Tab-separated table of C-alpha atoms in Angstrom:
chain	number	residue	atom	x	y	z
L	109	MET	CA	100.703	180.691	53.079
L	110	GLU	CA	97.800	178.452	54.121
L	111	LEU	CA	96.626	181.095	56.598
L	112	ALA	CA	96.836	183.794	53.919
L	113	ASN	CA	94.877	181.639	51.483
L	114	THR	CA	92.206	181.028	54.129
L	115	ILE	CA	91.882	184.769	54.811
L	116	ASN	CA	91.611	185.515	51.074
L	117	LEU	CA	88.927	182.845	50.762
L	118	LEU	CA	86.895	184.367	53.601
L	119	ASN	CA	87.238	187.829	52.078
L	120	SER	CA	85.980	186.531	48.734
L	121	LEU	CA	82.791	185.310	50.436
L	122	ASN	CA	81.792	188.940	51.121
L	123	LEU	CA	80.756	188.299	54.735
L	124	ALA	CA	80.570	192.047	55.250
L	125	ALA	CA	77.273	191.964	53.354
L	126	ILE	CA	75.647	190.961	56.652
L	127	GLU	CA	75.231	194.212	58.521
L	128	VAL	CA	73.473	195.082	61.781
L	129	GLY	CA	72.228	198.541	62.656
L	130	GLU	CA	71.427	200.147	59.292
L	131	HIS	CA	67.970	201.684	59.239
L	132	PHE	CA	65.614	203.370	56.834
L	133	TYR	CA	64.600	206.527	58.695
L	134	TRP	CA	61.385	208.518	58.430
L	135	GLU	CA	61.466	212.034	59.785
L	136	ILE	CA	58.325	213.050	61.687
L	137	GLY	CA	58.819	216.597	62.891
L	138	LYS	CA	61.997	216.591	64.974
L	139	TYR	CA	61.956	212.842	65.431
L	140	LYS	CA	63.374	209.980	63.393
L	141	VAL	CA	61.650	206.616	63.329
L	142	HIS	CA	62.723	203.345	61.783
L	143	GLY	CA	60.622	203.168	58.635
L	144	GLN	CA	61.351	199.525	57.903
L	145	VAL	CA	59.902	198.514	61.278
L	146	PHE	CA	56.657	200.337	60.533
L	147	LEU	CA	56.407	198.826	57.050
L	148	VAL	CA	56.760	195.223	58.218
L	149	SER	CA	54.624	195.896	61.332
L	150	TRP	CA	51.807	197.094	59.074
L	151	PHE	CA	52.198	193.914	57.050
L	152	VAL	CA	51.926	191.819	60.244
L	153	ILE	CA	48.868	193.779	61.371
L	154	GLY	CA	47.344	193.277	57.916
L	155	VAL	CA	47.874	189.507	58.138
L	156	LEU	CA	46.172	189.380	61.535
L	157	VAL	CA	43.262	191.551	60.370
L	158	VAL	CA	42.721	189.440	57.245
L	159	ALA	CA	42.860	186.245	59.344
L	160	SER	CA	40.302	187.676	61.777
L	161	ILE	CA	37.943	188.695	58.962
L	162	ALA	CA	38.310	185.316	57.234
L	163	ALA	CA	37.510	183.484	60.471
L	164	THR	CA	34.432	185.573	61.350
L	165	ARG	CA	32.811	186.518	58.031
L	166	ASN	CA	30.603	183.417	57.979
L	167	ILE	CA	30.421	182.114	61.539
L	168	GLN	CA	28.989	178.625	61.917
L	169	ARG	CA	27.548	177.094	65.080
L	170	ILE	CA	29.723	174.044	64.413
L	171	PRO	CA	33.045	175.547	63.303
L	172	THR	CA	34.920	174.129	60.353
L	173	GLY	CA	38.007	175.039	58.360
L	174	PHE	CA	39.712	178.307	59.215
L	175	GLN	CA	37.080	179.274	61.787
L	176	ASN	CA	37.830	176.055	63.653
L	177	PHE	CA	41.571	176.816	63.558
L	178	MET	CA	41.103	180.372	64.873
L	179	GLU	CA	38.804	179.163	67.645
L	180	TYR	CA	41.514	176.707	68.639
L	181	VAL	CA	43.999	179.606	68.775
L	182	LEU	CA	41.577	181.618	70.937
L	183	ASP	CA	41.077	178.670	73.306
L	184	PHE	CA	44.851	178.294	73.547
L	185	LEU	CA	45.271	181.987	74.448
L	186	ARG	CA	42.450	181.804	76.990
L	187	GLY	CA	44.091	178.796	78.601
L	188	LEU	CA	47.457	180.562	78.708
L	189	ALA	CA	45.960	183.632	80.422
L	190	LYS	CA	43.859	181.503	82.787
L	191	ASP	CA	46.829	179.400	83.914
L	192	GLN	CA	49.008	182.430	84.667
L	193	ILE	CA	46.507	185.005	85.972
L	194	GLY	CA	43.813	182.878	87.583
L	195	GLU	CA	40.283	181.850	86.719
L	196	LYS	CA	38.574	184.876	88.322
L	197	GLU	CA	40.768	187.577	86.790
L	198	TYR	CA	41.981	186.314	83.426
L	199	ARG	CA	39.146	187.283	81.051
L	200	PRO	CA	39.862	191.058	80.734
L	201	TRP	CA	43.508	190.262	79.971
L	202	VAL	CA	42.977	187.776	77.129
L	203	PRO	CA	42.992	190.506	74.408
L	204	PHE	CA	46.263	191.989	75.684
L	205	ILE	CA	48.061	188.654	76.105
L	206	GLY	CA	46.642	187.388	72.806
L	207	THR	CA	47.778	190.485	70.931
L	208	LEU	CA	51.295	190.173	72.322
L	209	PHE	CA	51.544	186.507	71.379
L	210	LEU	CA	50.042	186.821	67.891
L	211	PHE	CA	52.000	189.919	66.901
L	212	ILE	CA	55.324	188.464	68.083
L	213	PHE	CA	54.550	185.063	66.554
L	214	VAL	CA	53.617	186.431	63.114
L	215	SER	CA	56.530	188.904	63.220
L	216	ASN	CA	59.031	186.155	63.985
L	217	TRP	CA	57.674	183.833	61.315
L	218	SER	CA	57.558	186.610	58.737
L	219	GLY	CA	61.287	187.127	59.287
L	220	ALA	CA	61.950	183.404	58.880
L	221	LEU	CA	59.693	182.685	55.893
L	222	ILE	CA	59.596	185.873	53.805
L	223	PRO	CA	62.737	186.956	51.906
L	224	TRP	CA	62.465	190.603	52.969
L	225	LYS	CA	66.019	191.310	51.817
L	226	LEU	CA	64.907	190.961	48.179
L	227	ILE	CA	62.769	194.105	48.569
L	228	GLU	CA	64.986	197.123	48.041
L	229	ILE	CA	64.516	200.268	50.104
L	230	PRO	CA	66.650	203.448	50.082
L	231	GLU	CA	68.662	202.440	53.175
L	232	GLY	CA	68.960	199.383	55.354
L	233	GLU	CA	66.754	196.376	54.690
L	234	LEU	CA	63.384	194.979	55.695
L	235	SER	CA	63.246	192.364	58.449
L	236	ALA	CA	61.022	191.135	61.250
L	237	PRO	CA	59.981	193.949	63.650
L	238	THR	CA	61.266	191.880	66.586
L	239	VAL	CA	64.811	192.161	65.202
L	240	ASP	CA	64.693	195.850	66.180
L	241	ILE	CA	65.408	196.477	69.883
L	242	ASN	CA	62.974	199.406	69.888
L	243	THR	CA	60.080	197.027	69.164
L	244	THR	CA	60.912	194.575	71.927
L	245	VAL	CA	61.543	197.354	74.467
L	246	ALA	CA	58.131	198.820	73.526
L	247	PHE	CA	56.590	195.419	74.337
L	248	ALA	CA	58.427	195.486	77.668
L	249	LEU	CA	57.108	198.964	78.514
L	250	LEU	CA	53.557	197.910	77.620
L	251	THR	CA	53.936	194.874	79.875
L	252	SER	CA	55.185	197.105	82.712
L	253	LEU	CA	52.225	199.455	82.320
L	254	ALA	CA	49.869	196.480	82.192
L	255	TYR	CA	50.995	194.881	85.422
L	256	PHE	CA	51.226	198.190	87.303
L	257	TYR	CA	47.675	198.915	86.150
L	258	ALA	CA	46.613	195.398	87.184
L	259	GLY	CA	48.147	195.745	90.654
L	260	ILE	CA	46.814	199.242	91.321
L	261	SER	CA	43.317	198.473	90.002
L	262	LYS	CA	43.194	195.377	92.232
L	263	LYS	CA	44.687	196.773	95.453
L	264	GLY	CA	44.844	200.540	94.963
L	265	LEU	CA	47.937	202.329	96.203
L	266	GLY	CA	48.313	199.498	98.675
L	267	TYR	CA	50.043	197.717	95.809
L	268	PHE	CA	53.182	199.710	96.595
L	269	ALA	CA	52.914	198.858	100.304
L	270	ASP	CA	53.847	195.300	99.358
L	271	TYR	CA	57.266	196.630	98.383
L	272	ALA	CA	58.091	196.899	102.104
L	273	GLN	CA	57.354	193.212	102.752
L	274	PRO	CA	58.876	191.491	104.653
L	275	SER	CA	61.128	194.450	105.540
L	276	PRO	CA	61.339	198.122	104.430
L	277	ILE	CA	64.893	197.455	103.296
L	278	MET	CA	63.395	195.495	100.395
L	279	VAL	CA	61.721	198.568	98.823
L	280	PRO	CA	64.499	199.475	96.328
L	281	PHE	CA	65.004	195.823	95.374
L	282	ARG	CA	61.282	195.283	94.735
L	283	ALA	CA	61.113	198.468	92.649
L	284	ILE	CA	64.160	197.480	90.565
L	285	GLU	CA	62.725	193.990	90.073
L	286	ASP	CA	59.418	195.347	88.755
L	287	PHE	CA	61.163	197.522	86.172
L	288	THR	CA	63.886	195.111	85.060
L	289	ARG	CA	61.889	191.913	84.525
L	290	PRO	CA	60.070	193.155	81.392
L	291	LEU	CA	63.325	194.596	80.050
L	292	SER	CA	64.979	191.205	80.408
L	293	LEU	CA	62.099	189.793	78.354
L	294	SER	CA	62.704	192.339	75.606
L	295	PHE	CA	66.450	191.653	75.415
L	296	ARG	CA	65.877	187.886	75.356
L	297	LEU	CA	63.384	188.173	72.499
L	298	PHE	CA	65.562	190.597	70.530
L	299	GLY	CA	68.744	188.579	71.044
L	300	ASN	CA	67.262	185.220	70.072
L	301	ILE	CA	65.519	186.436	66.916
L	302	LEU	CA	68.519	188.501	65.774
L	303	ALA	CA	70.925	185.622	66.424
L	304	ASP	CA	68.740	183.238	64.408
L	305	GLU	CA	68.596	185.605	61.408
L	306	LEU	CA	72.348	186.239	61.505
L	307	ALA	CA	73.137	182.511	61.742
L	308	VAL	CA	70.930	181.733	58.743
L	309	GLY	CA	72.417	184.684	56.830
L	310	VAL	CA	75.987	183.510	57.425
L	311	LEU	CA	75.185	179.928	56.404
L	312	VAL	CA	73.421	181.103	53.244
L	313	LEU	CA	76.618	182.911	52.249
L	314	LEU	CA	78.896	180.025	53.169
L	315	VAL	CA	76.812	177.083	51.893
L	316	PRO	CA	73.854	178.311	49.831
L	317	LEU	CA	70.404	176.728	50.034
L	318	ILE	CA	70.949	173.165	51.311
L	319	VAL	CA	72.663	173.426	54.719
L	320	PRO	CA	70.677	176.434	56.053
L	321	LEU	CA	67.302	174.681	55.580
L	322	PRO	CA	67.427	172.591	58.804
L	323	LEU	CA	68.478	175.714	60.726
L	324	MET	CA	65.603	177.665	59.163
L	325	ILE	CA	63.143	174.971	60.268
L	326	LEU	CA	64.636	175.081	63.752
L	327	GLY	CA	64.314	178.876	63.607
L	328	LEU	CA	60.561	178.571	63.018
L	329	PHE	CA	60.259	176.439	66.129
L	330	THR	CA	62.441	178.826	68.153
L	331	SER	CA	60.421	181.822	66.938
L	332	ALA	CA	57.181	180.230	68.141
L	333	ILE	CA	58.746	179.359	71.507
L	334	GLN	CA	59.975	182.941	71.968
L	335	ALA	CA	56.464	184.305	71.344
L	336	LEU	CA	55.052	181.798	73.840
L	337	ILE	CA	57.676	182.649	76.473
L	338	PHE	CA	57.072	186.389	76.174
L	339	ALA	CA	53.279	186.075	76.397
L	340	THR	CA	53.432	183.535	79.236
L	341	LEU	CA	55.800	185.603	81.378
L	342	ALA	CA	53.837	188.798	80.662
L	343	ALA	CA	50.669	187.041	81.896
L	344	SER	CA	52.579	185.689	84.887
L	345	TYR	CA	53.762	189.178	85.862
L	346	ILE	CA	50.206	190.514	85.608
L	347	GLY	CA	48.981	187.656	87.788
L	348	GLU	CA	51.676	188.338	90.374
L	349	ALA	CA	50.805	192.055	90.418
L	350	MET	CA	47.271	191.176	91.475
L	351	GLU	CA	48.633	188.994	94.266
L	352	SER	CA	50.889	190.049	97.099
L	353	HIS	CA	54.611	190.427	96.373
L	354	GLY	CA	55.267	187.998	99.182
L	355	GLY	CA	53.247	185.274	97.496
L	356	GLU	CA	50.698	184.972	100.352
L	357	GLU	CA	47.873	184.565	97.846
L	358	HIS	CA	47.745	182.071	95.029
L	359	HIS	CA	46.027	181.690	91.696
L	360	ASP	CA	42.693	179.913	91.756
């Protein structure tokens, strides 16, 4: 009887309201895209654009206020790229690494701070873009293209000759490594952000308002760390692509 009562209690909590995989589709020709991802992505882009305009509309020689904060962010991103890529090569890559970090950071925090679920759409629900595996895999593909471009632009087709070091038998393993490392980044980012949202969602249903707050605060910290990890490893891969696969060269 106690077990039956427990099951009835769980059923009354309507845990099935937490669903994964429902999407609001837009049809573009023969293709379907996840509309809710585009909607929230445009919001994130809008936030970044507004922040950039606010920081640069009245530039002062001695920065104060929001300009000072944004210059601190830029210095942080420069330092991140410099540490991972090297002093001689890092400057052209700051915009790419900075865009990755800022977009992922704002996306993650938007999912943690904004009650997207209160906004009704025809199907599915709004959430952070990084909760959708398509977004994180797209970041992984961009990272792959970036470090292949970095390696080839630095060493030409000789970049692929490093695959045979120290032995030709290593060629398939080097190739698999180059393609799987960014994918592992995408799955880590997707899994951590989705798990955080689901955990908070379950606790909100079980114990509304009070108990989930510490977990939400922890989620903000975790979201920032995930953005930092993705950007740092992406920069590290680009730096490695411009070195030899065998590690014979080192960052300055």
